Amino acid sequence: MKSSAELFKEAREFIPGGVNSPVRACLSVGCDPLFVASAKGGHITSVDGQELVDFVESWGPMLLGHAHPEVTRALLEAVPLGTSYGAPCPAEVELARQVVEAFPAMDMVRMVNSGTEATMSALRLARAVTGRDKVVKFIGCYHGHADAFLASAGSGVATLSIPGTPGVPEATVQDTLLVQYNDLRGVEDLFKLYSDDIAAVIVEPAAGNMGLIPPKQGFLEGLRKLCTAHGSLLIFDEVITGFRAAYGGMQTRCGIEPDLTTMGKIIGGGLPVGAYGGKAEYMRRIAPSGDVYQAGTLSGNPLAMAAGLATLKVLRASDYAALEARVERFAKDLEAVFAEKGVPVVIHRLASMFTIFFTDQTELSNFEDVRRCDAAAYGAFFRKMRANGVFLAPSAFETGMVSFAHTEDDFARTLEAVRKSL
Ligand SMILES: *Cc1c(COP(=O)(O)O)cnc(C)c1O
């Protein structure tokens, strides 16, 4: 087999940056990517023959671990029946039913092919339902790469949105209002300024794309109240937290009902899937029952549905509380190792997610805080951890994903690697 170095050299000739999604290139942690030959449970094996404990888990989908036998079996059974029809199939109905049953705030759901499509479509629906254009987005939250969400700004509350990338016209993001995560006062101010123009507030109910930043007490409740008071829709982007924060997502865990929910990652069991859903009165606006157009050649793909169904079936029988307790203990053990080595970190943890922030701050609650962390120190740590057999997220501002397949031995190996890497 070609080595990672050989493959990366070849890949850069034919694929921009050598990767099909930017963070994989490991640029921000100062090294080249490992190419994966295979993955099983909580481990990946590189083409170079190195086996690593994997806390990326495909950025979240593999809550059961890689190549779970039941998911593999469901796929092997589905493949001979054809891989795409462009006509409805039974598995779509069953997965939709199970998703709706799991999420109290959801009466109907539409399957798409990625989280990006899910959030883009949910925003279109919110704009159609309200007849308004503006959307409130939190700085540091990621909602996929649709134009409207690719806005960033230098200040906490920006009335002028600036595109975060070339290729996005200013006109496309001028309706995207930005505010810091956990800043309820800032959202109130936006509603004062634009009260009748805000179609939706979109939020990761636990932020996972600036490292893990949980919502402060009262933050999500406050958003719910503001949206209700102003006739705006509250969109929970549960692409990461859906079926991970709890089986019924972060909304079940915190008891708050959004108007629309977006999902992805886990519901495809590792195949490309996204979904958006919500109250029937809104979802009925989607074509062909309504006038809001949204479509997809491969949407509801039979293989993706089979993998999703098999995943949810195993998840329903899985002990989330036990996994959370194990991750809590693991995080405490990590903290102890860092303390013992005198390296200041803050470790955030929620359900089966964690982030190690290299910082001497004591509290982090938004992107401003996150940006003050020592990304260079994380990069050096990442490289040593990888050499010592542990694959962490290749960016200081991502979330570590633990799966049901990770063993106590994996945790012990990780702690040992941390000791060697500091
Ligand atoms: C990953 C992610 C997306 C985008 O999903 P893709 O499948 O990568 O398009 C959207 N929102 C959140 C919260 C995500 O973590």
Coordinates of C-alpha atoms and ligand atoms in Angstrom, one line a residue:
M1 CA 0.0 0.0 0.0
K2 CA 1.2 3.6 -0.7
S3 CA 2.2 5.5 2.4
S4 CA 0.4 8.5 3.8
A5 CA 3.2 10.7 2.6
E6 CA 3.0 9.3 -1.0
L7 CA -0.8 9.5 -1.1
F8 CA -0.8 13.1 0.2
K9 CA 1.7 14.1 -2.5
E10 CA -0.4 12.5 -5.2
A11 CA -3.7 13.8 -3.7
R12 CA -2.4 17.4 -3.8
E13 CA -2.0 17.1 -7.6
F14 CA -5.7 16.2 -8.1
I15 CA -7.6 17.4 -5.1
P16 CA -7.4 21.0 -3.7
G17 CA -5.1 20.8 -0.7
G18 CA -5.2 17.0 -1.1
V19 CA -8.4 16.6 0.9
N20 CA -12.1 16.7 0.4
S21 CA -12.8 18.7 3.5
P22 CA -10.3 21.3 4.8
V23 CA -9.6 20.4 8.4
R24 CA -8.5 16.9 7.4
A25 CA -5.4 18.4 5.9
C26 CA -4.1 19.1 9.5
L27 CA -2.8 22.5 8.5
S28 CA -3.6 24.2 11.8
V29 CA -1.8 21.5 13.8
G30 CA 1.3 21.8 11.6
C31 CA 1.6 18.3 10.0
D32 CA 0.4 16.2 7.1
P33 CA -2.7 13.9 7.3
L34 CA -2.7 10.2 7.9
F35 CA -4.6 8.3 5.3
V36 CA -6.9 5.7 6.8
A37 CA -6.9 2.1 5.6
S38 CA -9.6 0.8 7.9
A39 CA -11.5 1.6 11.1
K40 CA -13.0 -0.6 13.8
G41 CA -14.7 0.4 17.0
G42 CA -12.8 3.2 18.7
H43 CA -9.7 2.7 16.4
I44 CA -8.4 3.7 13.0
T45 CA -5.6 2.1 11.2
S46 CA -3.5 4.2 8.9
V47 CA -2.1 3.0 5.5
D48 CA 1.3 3.1 7.3
G49 CA 0.1 0.4 9.6
Q50 CA -0.3 2.6 12.7
E51 CA -3.3 1.8 14.9
L52 CA -4.7 4.8 16.8
V53 CA -7.4 5.4 19.4
D54 CA -9.8 7.6 17.4
F55 CA -11.6 10.5 19.0
V56 CA -12.6 12.1 15.7
E57 CA -15.0 9.3 14.9
S58 CA -15.7 10.9 11.5
W59 CA -16.5 14.2 13.3
G60 CA -19.4 12.6 15.2
P61 CA -21.4 10.1 13.1
M62 CA -19.8 7.0 14.6
L63 CA -21.4 7.1 18.0
L64 CA -21.4 3.3 17.9
G65 CA -17.8 3.1 16.8
H66 CA -16.5 2.2 13.4
A67 CA -17.8 -0.7 11.4
H68 CA -20.4 -1.8 14.0
P69 CA -21.5 -5.3 13.1
E70 CA -25.2 -4.5 13.0
V71 CA -24.7 -1.5 10.8
T72 CA -22.4 -3.5 8.5
R73 CA -24.9 -6.3 8.3
A74 CA -27.7 -3.9 7.4
L75 CA -25.6 -2.4 4.6
L76 CA -24.6 -5.8 3.3
E77 CA -28.3 -6.8 3.2
A78 CA -29.3 -3.5 1.5
V79 CA -26.7 -3.3 -1.3
P80 CA -28.0 -6.2 -3.5
L81 CA -31.4 -4.6 -3.5
G82 CA -30.1 -1.6 -5.4
T83 CA -28.2 1.5 -4.3
S84 CA -30.6 4.3 -5.3
Y85 CA -34.1 4.5 -6.8
G86 CA -35.2 8.0 -7.3
A87 CA -38.5 6.7 -6.0
P88 CA -39.7 6.3 -2.4
C89 CA -38.7 3.2 -0.5
P90 CA -39.9 1.7 2.8
A91 CA -36.7 2.5 4.9
E92 CA -37.3 6.2 4.4
V93 CA -40.7 6.0 6.1
E94 CA -39.4 4.0 9.0
L95 CA -36.4 6.3 9.6
A96 CA -38.6 9.4 9.4
R97 CA -41.0 7.8 11.9
Q98 CA -38.2 6.9 14.3
V99 CA -36.7 10.4 14.1
V100 CA -40.0 12.0 14.7
E101 CA -40.7 9.7 17.7
A102 CA -37.3 10.5 19.2
F103 CA -37.8 14.3 19.0
P104 CA -40.8 15.7 20.8
A105 CA -40.7 19.0 18.9
M106 CA -40.8 17.3 15.5
D107 CA -44.0 16.2 13.7
M108 CA -42.4 15.8 10.3
V109 CA -38.9 15.4 8.8
R110 CA -37.4 15.7 5.4
M111 CA -34.2 13.7 4.6
V112 CA -31.4 15.4 2.7
N113 CA -27.7 14.4 2.1
S114 CA -25.7 16.5 4.4
G115 CA -25.9 18.8 7.4
T116 CA -25.2 21.7 5.1
E117 CA -28.3 21.0 3.1
A118 CA -30.3 20.6 6.2
T119 CA -29.5 24.0 7.7
M120 CA -29.8 25.7 4.3
S121 CA -33.2 24.2 3.8
A122 CA -34.4 25.0 7.3
L123 CA -33.4 28.6 6.9
R124 CA -35.3 28.8 3.6
L125 CA -38.3 27.4 5.3
A126 CA -38.1 29.8 8.2
R127 CA -37.8 32.7 5.8
A128 CA -40.8 31.5 3.8
V129 CA -42.9 30.9 7.0
T130 CA -42.2 34.3 8.5
G131 CA -41.9 36.3 5.3
R132 CA -38.7 37.8 6.8
D133 CA -35.1 37.6 5.7
K134 CA -32.8 38.1 8.6
V135 CA -31.2 35.3 10.6
V136 CA -29.3 35.5 13.9
K137 CA -26.2 33.3 14.0
F138 CA -23.7 32.9 16.8
I139 CA -20.1 33.6 16.2
G140 CA -18.1 30.3 16.3
C141 CA -21.2 28.2 15.6
Y142 CA -20.9 26.2 12.3
H143 CA -24.0 25.4 10.3
G144 CA -22.3 23.9 7.2
H145 CA -21.0 25.9 4.2
A146 CA -24.2 27.4 2.7
D147 CA -23.5 31.1 1.8
A148 CA -25.8 32.6 4.4
F149 CA -23.9 31.0 7.3
L150 CA -20.4 31.9 6.1
A151 CA -20.3 35.2 7.9
S152 CA -18.0 36.3 10.6
A153 CA -17.3 39.6 12.2
G154 CA -14.7 41.2 14.4
S155 CA -17.0 42.5 17.1
G156 CA -19.6 40.8 19.3
V157 CA -22.6 42.3 17.8
A158 CA -22.2 43.2 14.2
T159 CA -24.8 45.0 12.3
L160 CA -22.7 44.8 9.2
S161 CA -22.0 41.2 8.3
I162 CA -18.8 40.5 6.3
P163 CA -18.5 37.3 4.3
G164 CA -16.1 34.8 5.9
T165 CA -14.8 33.7 2.5
P166 CA -14.4 35.0 -1.0
G167 CA -17.2 33.9 -3.3
V168 CA -19.9 34.8 -0.9
P169 CA -21.5 38.1 -2.0
E170 CA -22.0 40.7 0.7
A171 CA -25.7 40.8 -0.2
T172 CA -26.0 37.1 0.7
V173 CA -24.7 37.6 4.3
Q174 CA -26.1 41.1 4.9
D175 CA -29.1 39.4 6.5
T176 CA -27.0 37.3 8.8
L177 CA -26.8 39.0 12.2
L178 CA -23.9 37.8 14.4
V179 CA -23.6 37.7 18.1
Q180 CA -21.5 35.9 20.7
Y181 CA -22.6 32.5 22.0
N182 CA -24.3 32.6 25.4
D183 CA -24.9 36.4 25.0
L184 CA -28.6 36.6 25.5
R185 CA -28.4 40.4 26.0
G186 CA -26.8 40.7 22.6
V187 CA -29.7 38.8 21.0
E188 CA -32.2 41.0 22.8
D189 CA -30.4 44.0 21.3
L190 CA -30.7 42.5 17.8
F191 CA -34.4 42.0 18.3
K192 CA -34.7 45.6 19.4
L193 CA -33.0 46.8 16.3
Y194 CA -34.6 44.4 13.8
S195 CA -37.7 43.2 15.7
D196 CA -40.0 42.5 12.7
D197 CA -37.2 41.4 10.3
I198 CA -35.8 38.4 12.0
A199 CA -36.9 35.1 10.4
A200 CA -35.0 32.8 12.7
V201 CA -32.4 32.3 15.4
I202 CA -30.2 29.3 14.5
V203 CA -28.0 27.9 17.3
E204 CA -26.1 24.7 18.1
P205 CA -27.8 24.0 21.5
A206 CA -24.4 22.9 22.7
A207 CA -21.7 24.4 20.5
G208 CA -19.4 21.8 19.1
N209 CA -17.5 23.6 16.3
M210 CA -15.4 26.1 18.4
G211 CA -14.4 23.3 20.8
L212 CA -17.2 22.2 23.0
I213 CA -19.0 25.2 24.6
P214 CA -22.1 24.2 26.5
P215 CA -25.0 26.7 26.8
K216 CA -25.2 28.7 30.0
Q217 CA -28.1 28.3 32.3
G218 CA -31.0 30.3 30.9
F219 CA -29.5 30.9 27.4
L220 CA -31.6 28.5 25.4
E221 CA -34.7 29.3 27.4
G222 CA -34.1 33.0 26.7
L223 CA -33.7 32.3 23.0
R224 CA -37.0 30.4 23.1
K225 CA -38.8 33.3 24.8
L226 CA -37.4 35.9 22.5
C227 CA -38.3 34.0 19.4
T228 CA -41.8 33.3 20.6
A229 CA -42.3 37.0 21.6
H230 CA -41.1 38.3 18.2
G231 CA -42.7 35.6 15.9
S232 CA -39.3 34.3 14.8
L233 CA -38.5 30.6 14.5
L234 CA -35.9 29.0 16.8
I235 CA -33.8 26.5 14.8
F236 CA -31.7 24.0 16.8
D237 CA -28.8 22.7 14.7
E238 CA -28.5 19.3 16.2
V239 CA -26.2 17.9 13.5
I240 CA -23.8 16.9 16.2
T241 CA -26.0 16.7 19.3
G242 CA -28.9 14.8 17.7
F243 CA -28.9 11.3 19.1
R244 CA -25.6 12.1 21.0
A245 CA -26.5 14.7 23.7
A246 CA -29.3 12.2 24.4
Y247 CA -31.3 9.9 22.1
G248 CA -33.8 12.7 21.6
G249 CA -31.0 15.3 21.2
M250 CA -30.0 18.3 23.2
Q251 CA -33.6 19.6 23.1
T252 CA -34.8 16.5 25.1
R253 CA -31.9 16.9 27.5
C254 CA -32.7 20.5 28.2
G255 CA -36.5 20.3 27.7
I256 CA -36.7 23.2 25.2
E257 CA -38.7 22.8 22.0
P258 CA -37.3 24.6 18.9
D259 CA -39.5 25.3 15.9
L260 CA -37.2 23.5 13.5
T261 CA -34.4 21.0 14.0
T262 CA -31.5 20.1 11.7
M263 CA -29.7 16.8 11.9
G264 CA -27.0 14.8 10.2
K265 CA -24.0 12.8 11.1
I266 CA -25.4 10.1 13.4
I267 CA -28.7 9.5 11.6
G268 CA -26.7 8.2 8.6
G269 CA -24.6 5.8 10.6
G270 CA -21.6 7.0 8.6
L271 CA -23.3 7.4 5.3
P272 CA -24.0 10.8 3.8
V273 CA -27.3 12.0 5.4
G274 CA -28.9 15.1 6.8
A275 CA -32.4 15.9 7.9
Y276 CA -34.6 18.8 8.9
G277 CA -37.9 18.7 10.7
G278 CA -40.2 20.5 13.0
K279 CA -43.8 21.3 13.6
A280 CA -46.3 20.1 11.0
E281 CA -47.7 23.6 10.3
Y282 CA -44.2 24.6 9.1
M283 CA -43.1 21.4 7.4
R284 CA -46.3 21.2 5.3
R285 CA -44.9 24.3 3.6
I286 CA -42.2 22.1 1.9
A287 CA -42.9 21.0 -1.7
P288 CA -44.8 19.1 -2.8
S289 CA -47.3 19.5 0.1
G290 CA -46.4 23.2 0.1
D291 CA -44.8 25.9 -2.0
V292 CA -41.2 26.0 -0.6
Y293 CA -39.0 24.1 -3.0
Q294 CA -36.4 21.7 -1.8
A295 CA -35.3 18.4 -3.5
G296 CA -32.5 15.9 -3.8
T297 CA -31.7 13.1 -6.3
L298 CA -30.1 10.9 -3.6
S299 CA -32.2 12.1 -0.7
G300 CA -33.6 9.1 1.4
N301 CA -31.0 6.9 -0.2
P302 CA -31.7 3.3 0.7
L303 CA -28.1 2.5 1.9
A304 CA -28.0 5.6 4.1
M305 CA -31.5 4.8 5.5
A306 CA -30.4 1.2 6.2
A307 CA -27.3 2.4 8.1
G308 CA -29.3 5.0 10.0
L309 CA -32.0 2.5 11.0
A310 CA -29.5 0.0 12.2
T311 CA -27.6 2.7 14.1
L312 CA -30.8 4.0 15.9
K313 CA -31.8 0.5 16.7
V314 CA -28.6 -0.2 18.6
L315 CA -28.7 3.3 20.2
R316 CA -32.1 2.6 21.6
A317 CA -30.7 -0.3 23.5
S318 CA -27.5 1.6 24.6
D319 CA -26.9 3.0 28.0
Y320 CA -26.2 6.8 27.4
A321 CA -25.9 7.5 31.1
A322 CA -23.2 4.8 31.6
L323 CA -21.2 6.2 28.6
E324 CA -21.6 9.8 30.0
A325 CA -20.3 8.6 33.4
R326 CA -17.3 6.9 31.8
V327 CA -16.5 10.0 29.8
E328 CA -16.8 12.1 33.0
R329 CA -14.3 9.9 34.8
F330 CA -12.0 9.9 31.7
A331 CA -12.1 13.8 31.6
K332 CA -11.3 13.9 35.4
D333 CA -8.3 11.6 34.8
L334 CA -7.2 13.8 31.9
E335 CA -7.4 16.8 34.2
A336 CA -5.3 15.1 36.8
V337 CA -2.6 14.3 34.3
F338 CA -2.4 17.8 33.0
A339 CA -2.3 19.1 36.6
E340 CA 0.4 16.7 37.5
K341 CA 2.5 18.0 34.5
G342 CA 1.7 21.6 35.4
V343 CA 0.1 22.4 32.0
P344 CA -2.9 24.7 32.4
V345 CA -6.0 23.5 30.5
V346 CA -9.8 23.7 30.7
I347 CA -11.6 20.5 29.8
H348 CA -15.2 20.8 28.8
R349 CA -17.4 17.7 28.7
L350 CA -21.0 17.0 27.8
A351 CA -22.5 13.5 27.2
S352 CA -19.9 11.7 25.1
M353 CA -18.1 14.9 23.9
F354 CA -15.1 16.7 25.3
T355 CA -12.6 19.4 24.4
I356 CA -9.2 20.1 26.0
F357 CA -8.6 23.9 25.8
F358 CA -4.9 25.0 26.3
T359 CA -5.5 28.1 28.3
D360 CA -5.0 29.7 31.7
Q361 CA -8.5 31.2 31.6
T362 CA -10.8 29.6 34.1
E363 CA -14.1 30.0 32.2
L364 CA -14.8 29.8 28.4
S365 CA -18.3 30.6 27.2
N366 CA -17.9 32.0 23.6
F367 CA -15.6 32.3 20.6
E368 CA -13.8 35.3 22.0
D369 CA -12.6 33.2 25.0
V370 CA -11.8 30.2 22.7
R371 CA -9.7 32.4 20.4
R372 CA -7.5 33.3 23.4
C373 CA -6.4 29.7 23.8
D374 CA -3.0 28.5 22.8
A375 CA -3.5 26.9 19.4
A376 CA 0.2 26.4 18.9
A377 CA 0.5 24.4 22.1
Y378 CA -2.5 22.3 21.0
G379 CA -0.8 21.7 17.7
A380 CA 2.4 20.4 19.3
F381 CA 0.3 18.3 21.7
F382 CA -1.8 16.9 18.7
R383 CA 1.4 15.8 16.9
K384 CA 2.9 14.1 19.9
M385 CA -0.4 12.4 20.7
R386 CA -0.7 11.1 17.1
A387 CA 2.8 9.8 17.3
N388 CA 1.9 8.1 20.6
G389 CA -1.1 6.4 19.0
V390 CA -4.1 8.7 19.7
F391 CA -5.9 10.6 17.0
L392 CA -7.4 13.8 18.3
A393 CA -9.3 16.4 16.2
P394 CA -6.7 18.1 14.0
S395 CA -7.7 21.6 15.3
A396 CA -7.6 23.3 18.7
F397 CA -11.2 24.3 18.2
E398 CA -13.1 21.0 17.7
T399 CA -14.8 18.5 19.9
G400 CA -13.5 15.1 20.9
M401 CA -16.1 12.3 20.2
V402 CA -16.2 9.2 22.3
S403 CA -18.2 6.2 21.0
F404 CA -19.9 3.4 22.8
A405 CA -17.1 1.2 21.3
H406 CA -14.3 3.0 23.2
T407 CA -13.0 0.7 26.0
E408 CA -11.4 1.4 29.3
D409 CA -8.2 0.2 27.7
D410 CA -8.5 2.9 25.1
F411 CA -8.9 5.5 27.9
A412 CA -5.9 4.1 29.7
R413 CA -3.8 4.2 26.5
T414 CA -4.9 7.8 25.9
L415 CA -3.9 8.9 29.5
E416 CA -0.5 7.2 29.0
A417 CA -0.1 9.0 25.7
V418 CA -0.9 12.3 27.3
R419 CA 1.7 11.6 30.0
K420 CA 4.3 11.0 27.3
S421 CA 3.2 13.9 25.2
L422 CA 3.4 16.7 27.8
Ligands
LIG1 C1 -21.0 19.1 10.6 C2 -22.0 20.1 10.9 C3 -22.8 20.7 9.9 C4 -22.6 20.4 8.5 O1 -22.8 19.1 8.1 P1 -22.2 18.5 6.8 O2 -22.7 17.1 6.7 O3 -20.7 18.5 7.0 O4 -22.6 19.3 5.7 C5 -23.8 21.6 10.3 N1 -24.0 21.9 11.5 C6 -23.3 21.4 12.6 C7 -23.6 21.8 14.0 C8 -22.2 20.5 12.3 O5 -21.5 20.1 13.3

